[in-house]
Coordinates of C-alpha atoms and ligand atoms in Angstrom, one line a residue:
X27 CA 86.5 118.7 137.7
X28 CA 83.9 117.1 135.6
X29 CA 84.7 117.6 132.0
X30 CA 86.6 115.3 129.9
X31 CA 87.3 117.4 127.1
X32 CA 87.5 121.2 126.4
X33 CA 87.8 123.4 123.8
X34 CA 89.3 126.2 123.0
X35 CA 87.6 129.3 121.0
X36 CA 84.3 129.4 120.1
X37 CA 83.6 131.1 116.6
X38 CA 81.5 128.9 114.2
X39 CA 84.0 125.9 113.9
X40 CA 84.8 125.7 117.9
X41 CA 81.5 125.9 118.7
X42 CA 79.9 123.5 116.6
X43 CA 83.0 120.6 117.2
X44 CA 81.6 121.9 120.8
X45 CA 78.3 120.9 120.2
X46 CA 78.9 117.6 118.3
X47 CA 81.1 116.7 121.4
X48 CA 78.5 117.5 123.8
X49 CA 75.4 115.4 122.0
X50 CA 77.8 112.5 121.8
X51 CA 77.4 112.7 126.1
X52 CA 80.6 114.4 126.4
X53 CA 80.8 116.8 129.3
X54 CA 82.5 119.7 127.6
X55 CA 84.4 122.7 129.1
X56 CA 84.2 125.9 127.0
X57 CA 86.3 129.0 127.1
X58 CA 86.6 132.1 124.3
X59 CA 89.2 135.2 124.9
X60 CA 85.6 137.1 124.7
X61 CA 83.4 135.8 127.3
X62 CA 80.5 137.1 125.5
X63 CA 80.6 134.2 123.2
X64 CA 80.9 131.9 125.8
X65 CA 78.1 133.4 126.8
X66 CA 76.3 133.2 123.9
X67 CA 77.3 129.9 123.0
X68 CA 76.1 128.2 126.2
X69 CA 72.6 130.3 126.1
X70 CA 71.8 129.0 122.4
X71 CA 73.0 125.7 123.1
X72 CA 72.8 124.5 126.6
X73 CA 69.8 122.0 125.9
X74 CA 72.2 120.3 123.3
X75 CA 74.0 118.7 126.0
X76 CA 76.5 119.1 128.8
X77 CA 78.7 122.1 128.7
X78 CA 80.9 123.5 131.4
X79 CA 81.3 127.8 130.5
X80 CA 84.9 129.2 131.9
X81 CA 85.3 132.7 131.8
X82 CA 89.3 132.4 132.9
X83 CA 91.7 129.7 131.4
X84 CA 92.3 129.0 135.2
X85 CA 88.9 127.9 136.0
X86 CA 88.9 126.2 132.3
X87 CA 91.8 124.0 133.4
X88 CA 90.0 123.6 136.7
X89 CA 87.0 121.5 134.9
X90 CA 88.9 119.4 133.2
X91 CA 89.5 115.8 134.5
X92 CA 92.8 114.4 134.1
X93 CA 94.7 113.9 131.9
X94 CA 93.4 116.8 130.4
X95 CA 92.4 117.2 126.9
X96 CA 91.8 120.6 125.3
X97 CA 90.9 121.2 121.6
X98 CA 92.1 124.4 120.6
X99 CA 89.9 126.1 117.5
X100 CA 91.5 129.7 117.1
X101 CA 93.1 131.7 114.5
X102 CA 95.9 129.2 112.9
X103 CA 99.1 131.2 113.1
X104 CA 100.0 133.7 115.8
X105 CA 96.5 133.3 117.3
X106 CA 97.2 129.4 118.0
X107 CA 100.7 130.2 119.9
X108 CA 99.5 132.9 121.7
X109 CA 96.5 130.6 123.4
X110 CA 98.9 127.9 123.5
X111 CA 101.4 130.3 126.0
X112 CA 98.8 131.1 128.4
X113 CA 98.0 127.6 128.2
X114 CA 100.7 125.5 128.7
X115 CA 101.8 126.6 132.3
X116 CA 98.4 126.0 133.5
X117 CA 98.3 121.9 132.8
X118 CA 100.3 119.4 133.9
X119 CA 102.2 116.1 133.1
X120 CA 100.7 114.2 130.3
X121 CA 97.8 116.4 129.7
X122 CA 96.9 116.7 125.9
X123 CA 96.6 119.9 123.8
X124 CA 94.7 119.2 120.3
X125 CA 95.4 121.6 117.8
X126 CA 91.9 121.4 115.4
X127 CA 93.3 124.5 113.6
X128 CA 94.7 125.0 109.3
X129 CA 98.4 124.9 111.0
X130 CA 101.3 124.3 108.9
X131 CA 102.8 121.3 109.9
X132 CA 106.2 122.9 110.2
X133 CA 104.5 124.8 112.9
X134 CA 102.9 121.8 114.3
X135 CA 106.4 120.4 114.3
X136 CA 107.7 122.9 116.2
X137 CA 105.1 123.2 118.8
X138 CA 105.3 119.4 119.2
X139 CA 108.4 119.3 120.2
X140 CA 108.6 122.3 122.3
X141 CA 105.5 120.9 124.4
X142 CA 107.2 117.4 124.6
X143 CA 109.7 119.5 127.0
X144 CA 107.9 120.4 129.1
X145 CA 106.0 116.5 129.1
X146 CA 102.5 117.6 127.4
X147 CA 101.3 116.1 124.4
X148 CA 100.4 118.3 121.4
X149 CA 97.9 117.0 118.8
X150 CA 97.9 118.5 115.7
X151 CA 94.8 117.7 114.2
X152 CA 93.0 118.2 110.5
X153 CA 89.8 118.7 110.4
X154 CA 87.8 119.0 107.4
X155 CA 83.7 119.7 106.6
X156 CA 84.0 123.1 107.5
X157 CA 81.4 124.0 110.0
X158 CA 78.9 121.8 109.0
X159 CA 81.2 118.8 109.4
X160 CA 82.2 120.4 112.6
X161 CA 78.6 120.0 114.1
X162 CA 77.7 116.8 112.2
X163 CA 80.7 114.7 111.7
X164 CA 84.1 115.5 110.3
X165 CA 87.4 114.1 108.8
X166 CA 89.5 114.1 111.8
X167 CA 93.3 113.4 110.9
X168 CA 95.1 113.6 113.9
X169 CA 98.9 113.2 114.8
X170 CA 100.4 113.6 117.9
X171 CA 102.3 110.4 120.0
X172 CA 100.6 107.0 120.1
X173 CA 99.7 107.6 123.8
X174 CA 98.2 110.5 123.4
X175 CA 96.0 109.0 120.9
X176 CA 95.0 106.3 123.3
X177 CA 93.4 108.9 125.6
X178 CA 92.0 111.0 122.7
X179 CA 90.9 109.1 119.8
X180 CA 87.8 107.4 121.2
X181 CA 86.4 110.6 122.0
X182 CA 87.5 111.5 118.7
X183 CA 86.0 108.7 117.0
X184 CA 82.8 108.9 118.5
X185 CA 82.1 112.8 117.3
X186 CA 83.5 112.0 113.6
X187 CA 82.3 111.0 110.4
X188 CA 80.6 107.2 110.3
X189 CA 80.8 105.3 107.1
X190 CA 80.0 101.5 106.7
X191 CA 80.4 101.6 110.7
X192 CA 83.8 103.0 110.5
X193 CA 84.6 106.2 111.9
X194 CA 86.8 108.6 109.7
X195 CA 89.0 109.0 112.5
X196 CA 92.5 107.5 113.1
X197 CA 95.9 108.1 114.3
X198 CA 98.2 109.1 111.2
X199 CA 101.2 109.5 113.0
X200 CA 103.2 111.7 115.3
X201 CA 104.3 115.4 115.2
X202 CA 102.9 117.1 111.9
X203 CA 101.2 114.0 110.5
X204 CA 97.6 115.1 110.7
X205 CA 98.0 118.2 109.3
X206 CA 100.3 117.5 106.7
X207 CA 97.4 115.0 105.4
X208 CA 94.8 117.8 106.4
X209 CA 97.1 120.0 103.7
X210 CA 97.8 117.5 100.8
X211 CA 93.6 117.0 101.1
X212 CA 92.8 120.7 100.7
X213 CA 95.3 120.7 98.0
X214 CA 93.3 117.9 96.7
X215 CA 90.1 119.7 96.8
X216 CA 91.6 122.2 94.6
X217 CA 91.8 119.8 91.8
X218 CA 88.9 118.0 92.4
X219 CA 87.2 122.0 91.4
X220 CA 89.3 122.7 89.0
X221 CA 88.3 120.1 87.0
X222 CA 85.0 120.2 87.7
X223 CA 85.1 123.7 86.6
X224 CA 86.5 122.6 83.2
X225 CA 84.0 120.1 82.9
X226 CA 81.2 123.0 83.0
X227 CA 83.3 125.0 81.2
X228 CA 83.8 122.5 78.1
X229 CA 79.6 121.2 78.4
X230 CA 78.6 124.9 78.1
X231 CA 81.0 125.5 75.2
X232 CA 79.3 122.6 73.6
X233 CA 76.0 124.6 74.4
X234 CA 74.4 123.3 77.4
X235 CA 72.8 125.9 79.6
X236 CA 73.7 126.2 83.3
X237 CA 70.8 124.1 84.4
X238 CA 71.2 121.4 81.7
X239 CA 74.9 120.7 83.1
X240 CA 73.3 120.8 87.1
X241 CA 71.4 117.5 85.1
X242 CA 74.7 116.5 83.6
X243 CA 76.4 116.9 87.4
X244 CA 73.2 114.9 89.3
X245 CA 73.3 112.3 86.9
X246 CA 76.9 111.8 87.2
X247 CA 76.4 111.9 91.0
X248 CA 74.3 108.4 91.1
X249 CA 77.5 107.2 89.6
X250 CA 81.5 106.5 90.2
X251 CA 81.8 110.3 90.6
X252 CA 79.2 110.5 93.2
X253 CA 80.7 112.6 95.6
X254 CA 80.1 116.0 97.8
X255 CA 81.8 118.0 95.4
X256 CA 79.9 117.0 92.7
X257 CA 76.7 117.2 94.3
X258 CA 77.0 120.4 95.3
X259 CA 78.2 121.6 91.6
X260 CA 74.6 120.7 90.7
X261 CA 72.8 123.0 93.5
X262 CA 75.5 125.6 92.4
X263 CA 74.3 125.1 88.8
X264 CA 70.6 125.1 89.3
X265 CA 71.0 128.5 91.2
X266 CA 68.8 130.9 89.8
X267 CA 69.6 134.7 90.7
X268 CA 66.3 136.2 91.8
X269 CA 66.5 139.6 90.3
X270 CA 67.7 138.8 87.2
X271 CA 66.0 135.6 86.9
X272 CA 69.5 134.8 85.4
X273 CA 71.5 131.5 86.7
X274 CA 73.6 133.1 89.4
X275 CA 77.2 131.0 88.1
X276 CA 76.9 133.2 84.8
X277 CA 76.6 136.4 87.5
X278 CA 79.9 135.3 89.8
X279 CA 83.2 137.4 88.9
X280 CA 85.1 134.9 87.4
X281 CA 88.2 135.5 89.7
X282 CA 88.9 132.2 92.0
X283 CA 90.3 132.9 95.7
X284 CA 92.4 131.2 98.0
X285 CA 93.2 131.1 101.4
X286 CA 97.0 129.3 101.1
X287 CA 96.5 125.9 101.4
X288 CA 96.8 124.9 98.5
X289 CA 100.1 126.9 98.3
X290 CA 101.4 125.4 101.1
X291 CA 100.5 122.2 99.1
X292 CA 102.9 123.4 96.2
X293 CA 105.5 125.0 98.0
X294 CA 106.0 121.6 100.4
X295 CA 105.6 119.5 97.3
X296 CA 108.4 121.8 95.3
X297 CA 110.5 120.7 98.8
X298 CA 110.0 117.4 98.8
X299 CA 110.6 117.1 94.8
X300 CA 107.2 115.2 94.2
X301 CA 105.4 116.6 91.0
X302 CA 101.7 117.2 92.2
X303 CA 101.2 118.9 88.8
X304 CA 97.4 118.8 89.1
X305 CA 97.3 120.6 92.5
X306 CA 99.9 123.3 91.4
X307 CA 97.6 124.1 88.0
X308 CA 94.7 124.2 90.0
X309 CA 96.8 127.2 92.2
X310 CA 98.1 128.1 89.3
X311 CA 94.5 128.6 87.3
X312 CA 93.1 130.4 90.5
X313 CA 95.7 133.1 90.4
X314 CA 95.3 133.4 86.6
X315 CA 91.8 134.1 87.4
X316 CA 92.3 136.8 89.5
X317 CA 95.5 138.8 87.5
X318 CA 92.8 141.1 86.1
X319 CA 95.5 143.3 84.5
X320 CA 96.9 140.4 82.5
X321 CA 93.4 139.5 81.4
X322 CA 92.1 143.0 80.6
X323 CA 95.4 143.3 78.1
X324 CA 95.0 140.2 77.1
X325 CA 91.2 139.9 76.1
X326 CA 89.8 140.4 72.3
X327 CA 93.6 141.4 71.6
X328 CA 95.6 138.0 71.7
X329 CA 93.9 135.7 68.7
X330 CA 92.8 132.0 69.0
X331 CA 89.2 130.3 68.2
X332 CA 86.0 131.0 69.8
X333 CA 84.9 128.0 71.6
X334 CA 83.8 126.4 68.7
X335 CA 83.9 122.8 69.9
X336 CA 83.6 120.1 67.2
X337 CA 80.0 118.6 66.8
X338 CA 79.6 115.7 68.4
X339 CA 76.8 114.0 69.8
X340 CA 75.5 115.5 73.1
X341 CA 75.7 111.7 75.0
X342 CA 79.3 111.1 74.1
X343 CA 80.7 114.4 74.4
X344 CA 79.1 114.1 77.8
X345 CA 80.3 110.6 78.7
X346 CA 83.6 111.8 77.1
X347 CA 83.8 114.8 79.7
X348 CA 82.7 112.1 82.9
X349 CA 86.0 110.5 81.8
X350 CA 88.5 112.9 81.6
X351 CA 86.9 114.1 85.2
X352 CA 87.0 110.3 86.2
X353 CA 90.8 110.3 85.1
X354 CA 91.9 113.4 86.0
X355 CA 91.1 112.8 89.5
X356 CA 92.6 110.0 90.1
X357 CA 95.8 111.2 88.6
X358 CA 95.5 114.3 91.5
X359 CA 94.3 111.6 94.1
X360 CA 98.2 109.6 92.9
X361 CA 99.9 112.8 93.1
X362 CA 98.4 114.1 96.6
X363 CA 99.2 110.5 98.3
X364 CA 102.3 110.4 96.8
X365 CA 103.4 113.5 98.5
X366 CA 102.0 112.7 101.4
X367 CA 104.3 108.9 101.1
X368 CA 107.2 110.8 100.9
X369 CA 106.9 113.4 103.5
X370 CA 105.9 110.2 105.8
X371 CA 110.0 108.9 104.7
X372 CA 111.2 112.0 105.3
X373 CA 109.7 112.6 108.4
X374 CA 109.5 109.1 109.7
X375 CA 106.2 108.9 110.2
X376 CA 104.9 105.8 109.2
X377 CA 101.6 107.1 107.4
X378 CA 99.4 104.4 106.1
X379 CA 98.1 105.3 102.9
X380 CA 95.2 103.0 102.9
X381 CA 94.1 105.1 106.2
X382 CA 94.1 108.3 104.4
X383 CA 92.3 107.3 102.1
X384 CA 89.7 105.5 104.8
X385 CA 89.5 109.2 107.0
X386 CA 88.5 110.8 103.5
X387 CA 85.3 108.4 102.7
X388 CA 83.0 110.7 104.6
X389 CA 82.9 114.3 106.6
X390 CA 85.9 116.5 104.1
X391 CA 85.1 118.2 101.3
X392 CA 86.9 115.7 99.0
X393 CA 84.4 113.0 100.5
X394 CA 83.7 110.5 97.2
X395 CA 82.9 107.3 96.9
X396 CA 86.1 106.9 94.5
X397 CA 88.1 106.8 98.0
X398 CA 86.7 103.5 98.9
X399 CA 88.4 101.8 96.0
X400 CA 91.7 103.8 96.3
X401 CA 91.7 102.4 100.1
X402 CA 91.3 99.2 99.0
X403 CA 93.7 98.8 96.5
X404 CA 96.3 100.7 99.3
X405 CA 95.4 98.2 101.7
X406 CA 96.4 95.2 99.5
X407 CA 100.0 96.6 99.8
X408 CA 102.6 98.7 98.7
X409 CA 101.8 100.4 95.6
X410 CA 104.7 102.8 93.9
X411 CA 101.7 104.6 92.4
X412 CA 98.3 104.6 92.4
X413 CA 97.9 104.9 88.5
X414 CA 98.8 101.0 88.9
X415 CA 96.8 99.5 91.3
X416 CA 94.7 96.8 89.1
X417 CA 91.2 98.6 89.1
X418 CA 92.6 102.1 88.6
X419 CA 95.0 100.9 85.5
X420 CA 92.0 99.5 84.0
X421 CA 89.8 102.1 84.9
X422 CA 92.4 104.9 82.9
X423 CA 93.1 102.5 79.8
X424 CA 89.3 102.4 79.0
X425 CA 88.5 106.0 79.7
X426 CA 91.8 107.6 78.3
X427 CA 90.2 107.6 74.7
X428 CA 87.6 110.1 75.9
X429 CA 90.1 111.8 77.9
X430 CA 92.7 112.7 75.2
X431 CA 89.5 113.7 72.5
X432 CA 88.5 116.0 75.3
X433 CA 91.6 117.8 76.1
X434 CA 92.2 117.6 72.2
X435 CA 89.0 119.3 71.2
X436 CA 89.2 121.4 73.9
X437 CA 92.6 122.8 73.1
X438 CA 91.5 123.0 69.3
X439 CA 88.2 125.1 70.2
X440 CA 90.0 127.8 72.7
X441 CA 89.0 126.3 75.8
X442 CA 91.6 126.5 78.8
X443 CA 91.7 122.9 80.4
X444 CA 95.3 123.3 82.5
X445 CA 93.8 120.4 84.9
X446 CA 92.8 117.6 82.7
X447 CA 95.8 118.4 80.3
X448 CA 98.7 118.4 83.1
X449 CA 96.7 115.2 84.6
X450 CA 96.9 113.8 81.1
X451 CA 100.5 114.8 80.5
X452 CA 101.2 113.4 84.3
X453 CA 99.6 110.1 82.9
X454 CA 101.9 109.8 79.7
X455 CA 104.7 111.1 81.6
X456 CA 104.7 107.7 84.0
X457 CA 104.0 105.6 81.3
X458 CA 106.7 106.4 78.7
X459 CA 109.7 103.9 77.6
X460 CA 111.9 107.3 77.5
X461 CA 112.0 110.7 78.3
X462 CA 113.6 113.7 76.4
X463 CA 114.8 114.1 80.2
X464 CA 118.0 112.6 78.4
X465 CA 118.0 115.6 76.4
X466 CA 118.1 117.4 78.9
X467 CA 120.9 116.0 81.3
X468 CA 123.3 116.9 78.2
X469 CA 122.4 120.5 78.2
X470 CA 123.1 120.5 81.7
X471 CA 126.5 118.4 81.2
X472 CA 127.0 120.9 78.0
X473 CA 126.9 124.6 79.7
X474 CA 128.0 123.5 83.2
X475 CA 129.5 120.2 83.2
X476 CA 127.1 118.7 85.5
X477 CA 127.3 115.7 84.3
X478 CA 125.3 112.1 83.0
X479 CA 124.4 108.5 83.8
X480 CA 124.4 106.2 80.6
X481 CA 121.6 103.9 79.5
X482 CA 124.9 100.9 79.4
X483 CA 127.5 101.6 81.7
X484 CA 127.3 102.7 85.3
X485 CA 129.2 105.1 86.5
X486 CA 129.1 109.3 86.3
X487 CA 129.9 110.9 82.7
X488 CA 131.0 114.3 81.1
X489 CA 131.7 114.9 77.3
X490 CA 134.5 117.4 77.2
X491 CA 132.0 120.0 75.1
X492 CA 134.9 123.0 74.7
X493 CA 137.6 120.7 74.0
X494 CA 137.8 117.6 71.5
X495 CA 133.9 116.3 72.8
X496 CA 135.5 113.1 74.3
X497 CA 134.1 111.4 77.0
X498 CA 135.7 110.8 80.1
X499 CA 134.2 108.8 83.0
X500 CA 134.5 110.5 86.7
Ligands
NBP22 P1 88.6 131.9 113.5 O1 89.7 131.3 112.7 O2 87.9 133.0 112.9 O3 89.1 132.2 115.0 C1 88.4 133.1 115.8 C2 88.2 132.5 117.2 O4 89.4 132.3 117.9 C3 87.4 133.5 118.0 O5 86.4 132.8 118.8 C4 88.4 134.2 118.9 O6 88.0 134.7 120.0 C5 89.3 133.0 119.1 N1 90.6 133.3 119.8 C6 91.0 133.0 121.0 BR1 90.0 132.1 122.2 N2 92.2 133.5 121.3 C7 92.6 134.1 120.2 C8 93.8 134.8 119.8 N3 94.8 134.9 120.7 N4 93.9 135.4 118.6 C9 92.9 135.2 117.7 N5 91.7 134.5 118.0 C10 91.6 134.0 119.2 O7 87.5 130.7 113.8 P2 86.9 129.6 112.9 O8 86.5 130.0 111.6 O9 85.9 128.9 113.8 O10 88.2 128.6 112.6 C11 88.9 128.0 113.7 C12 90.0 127.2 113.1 O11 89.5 126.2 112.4 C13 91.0 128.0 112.2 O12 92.3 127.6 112.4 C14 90.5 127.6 110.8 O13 91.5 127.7 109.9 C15 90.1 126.2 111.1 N6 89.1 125.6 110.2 C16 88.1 126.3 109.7 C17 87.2 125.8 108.8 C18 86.0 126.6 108.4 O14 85.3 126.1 107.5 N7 85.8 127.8 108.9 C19 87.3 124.5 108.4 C20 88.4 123.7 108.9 C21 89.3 124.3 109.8 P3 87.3 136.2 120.1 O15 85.8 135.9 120.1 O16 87.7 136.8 121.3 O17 87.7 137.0 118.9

């Protein structure tokens, strides 16, 4: 045996996390169900580094020093458990499965435990970059037990991300911690599009041409909204279709996909009861996108303005729209970390927020250099929300002005802006003295007695609504 890691599949994003492993000096074993990519793999890459090609899971296993440590890179789901049932009876006490896949972290859960039986460790494991990050440095979010960690993360460490020194790598907990994070962030990154998609959308209702907002995007790139995302909304913008000669955004169907992240996002945040109203509008606007009978019925019949956005001067409708994007984000940014705080209560696992935050400076999709000051201000301490750490409460009350004139003009002129206005609404939500959730709670105590809490007495309350309306205490 002279590897000391393997992995596990070898499509684009096994192969690549292969590659990084192997130019960081690791001495990687390889296997793929289809040897012929093993094959392949070692033929294009061999001078890369040192790899070990298996063309059984037995002789696999065999290269492996001890304990073992196997990243597995397959089809999340079915694909994932079936690898892991060949595998398992082939290692031994204390060896380390990593599971690099999109799992669900209720299946992580379950295949945590269900390993721990039988005394291996199981690792589920975000990874985010796609395959570029793969091969060049990712966000690694791993769970798993502490000791497991010990024998994995430096390995780990040394293939991910680097930022200011610091790899964007760490232990986030046990069982289904890393890929709970690795699903709140991809619920994350649909925000982060959404409203960067309103923020084209509302510039080129105000008449800018695709490549005038790509400037818009570059510029705001050398500033607090430098970030992947953003950069790569510029390259996107400047895109010039070659047969038409036509930018190639204005020659994209207009119907948004998704692959169920972000779903899984919603659904788990429905669960937990945390409103990551952002995230679910972002879903939300995607499937609206794509409900092309809705939208054929719907379009040139149901009345409203025509885009017709208010004149104002190109600067500040410009510096207004970096705002609401600026604010807006942050407010998905609070939601997303506060989903992922209480799913670390309910699970017990001791997530450090700060640390998420850290892991997402560099490699993921989300990468920004906004993540720097929300890790600071988590690292100071506790905060019940981020909307109040010092330099993000600041940072909203200046920029909220430009916010509300841009969801207000927007609204007035016809443009669709679910993001920025559920962040906004999020933001006055938090913020209010009182809600007409009072209102509420006697609707519910009217029709099925399900009783109140007053503002001045403690205790549990029901007005007798069919009788003489008096109030009795239970
Ligand atoms: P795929 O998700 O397309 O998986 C296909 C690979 O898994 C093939 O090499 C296939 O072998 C192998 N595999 C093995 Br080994 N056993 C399998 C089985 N029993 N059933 C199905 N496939 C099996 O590869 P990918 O796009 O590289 O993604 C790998 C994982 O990484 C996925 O979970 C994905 O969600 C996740 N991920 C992907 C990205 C991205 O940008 N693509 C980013 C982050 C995470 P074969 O050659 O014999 O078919």
């Amino acid at each position: 045996a002279q590897a000391n890691i393997g992995v596990i599949g070898l499509a684009v994003m096994g192969s690549n996390l292969a590659r990084n492993l192997a130019r960081h000096g690791h001495t990687v074993a390889v296997f793929n169900r289809t040897h012929a990519r093993t094959l392949a793999h070692l033929e294009s890459h061999r001078a890369e580094g040192a790899f070990v090609g298996a063309e059984t899971l037995e002789e696999f296993v065999a290269a492996l020093v001890r304990p073992r440590r196997v990243v597995i890179m397959v089809q999340a789901g079915p694909g994932t458990d079936a690898v892991i049932d060949q595998l398992a009876p082939l290692l031994e006490e204390g060896d380390i499965i990593v599971d690099g896949g999109n799992a669900h972290f209720e299946d992580t859960r379950r295949r945590e435990a269900r390993l721990r039986e039988v005394g291996l460790h199981f690792v589920g494991t975000g990874i985010s970059g796609g395959e570029v990050g793969a091969l060049e440095g990712p966000s690694i979010m791993p769970g798993g037990s502490p000791e497991s960690y010990a024998a994995l993360g430096p390995i780990l460490e040394s293939i991910a991300a680097q930022v200011d020194g610091e790899p964007c790598c760490a232990h986030l907990g046990p069982d289904g911690a890393g890929h709970f994070v690795k699903m709140v962030h991809n619920g994350i990154e649909y925000a982060d599009m959404q409203f960067i998609a309103e923020a084209y959308d509302v510039l080129t209702a105000a008449g800018l041409t695709a490549p005038e907002a790509a400037d818009v995007f570059r510029e705001w790139n050398t500033g607090e909204l430098d970030s992947f995302l953003i950069e790569i909304t510029a390259e996107v913008l400047d895109q010039v279709d070659a047969a038409t000669g036509r930018p190639l955004v204005e020659l994209i169907v207009d119907a948004a996909e998704q692959k169920g992240t972000g779903l899984w996002t919603v659904q788990t945040a429905l669960e937990l009861g945390v409103p990551v109203s952002t995230i679910a509008e972002s879903v939300f606007a995607r499937s609206a996108s794509g409900d092309r009978a809705v939208r054929e019925a719907a379009r040139g019949v149901l009345r409203g303005p025509d885009r017709e956005l208010p004149a104002v001067e190109r600067r500040q409708l410009v510096d207004d729209v970096r705002d609401a994007l600026w604010s807006s984000k942050v407010v998905a940014y609070a939601q997303g970390l506060e989903q992922i705080r209480k799913a670390s209560d309910e699970y017990h696992w001791g997530v450090d927020i700060a640390t998420v935050a850290r892991l997402w400076r560099g490699g993921c999709i989300i990468r920004a250099r906004l993540l720097k000051q929300i890790s600071d201000e988590y690292a100071v301490g506790r905060l019940a929300t981020l909307l109040v750490a010092p330099s993000i409460r600041s940072g909203l009350a200046e920029r909220q002005g430009a916010w509300r004139r841009v969801v207000a003009a927007a609204t007035t002129a016809g443009v669709p802006v679910p993001g920025f206005s559920s962040a906004l609404a999020y933001y006055d939500t938090v913020r209010a003295e009182r809600l007409p959730a009072a209102l509420v709670q006697g609707l519910r105590d009217n029709f099925g007695a399900h009783t109140y809490g007053r503002v001045d007495r403690a205790g549990a309350f029901h007005t007798l609504w069919s009788s003489d309306r008096t109030e009795v205490q239970l």
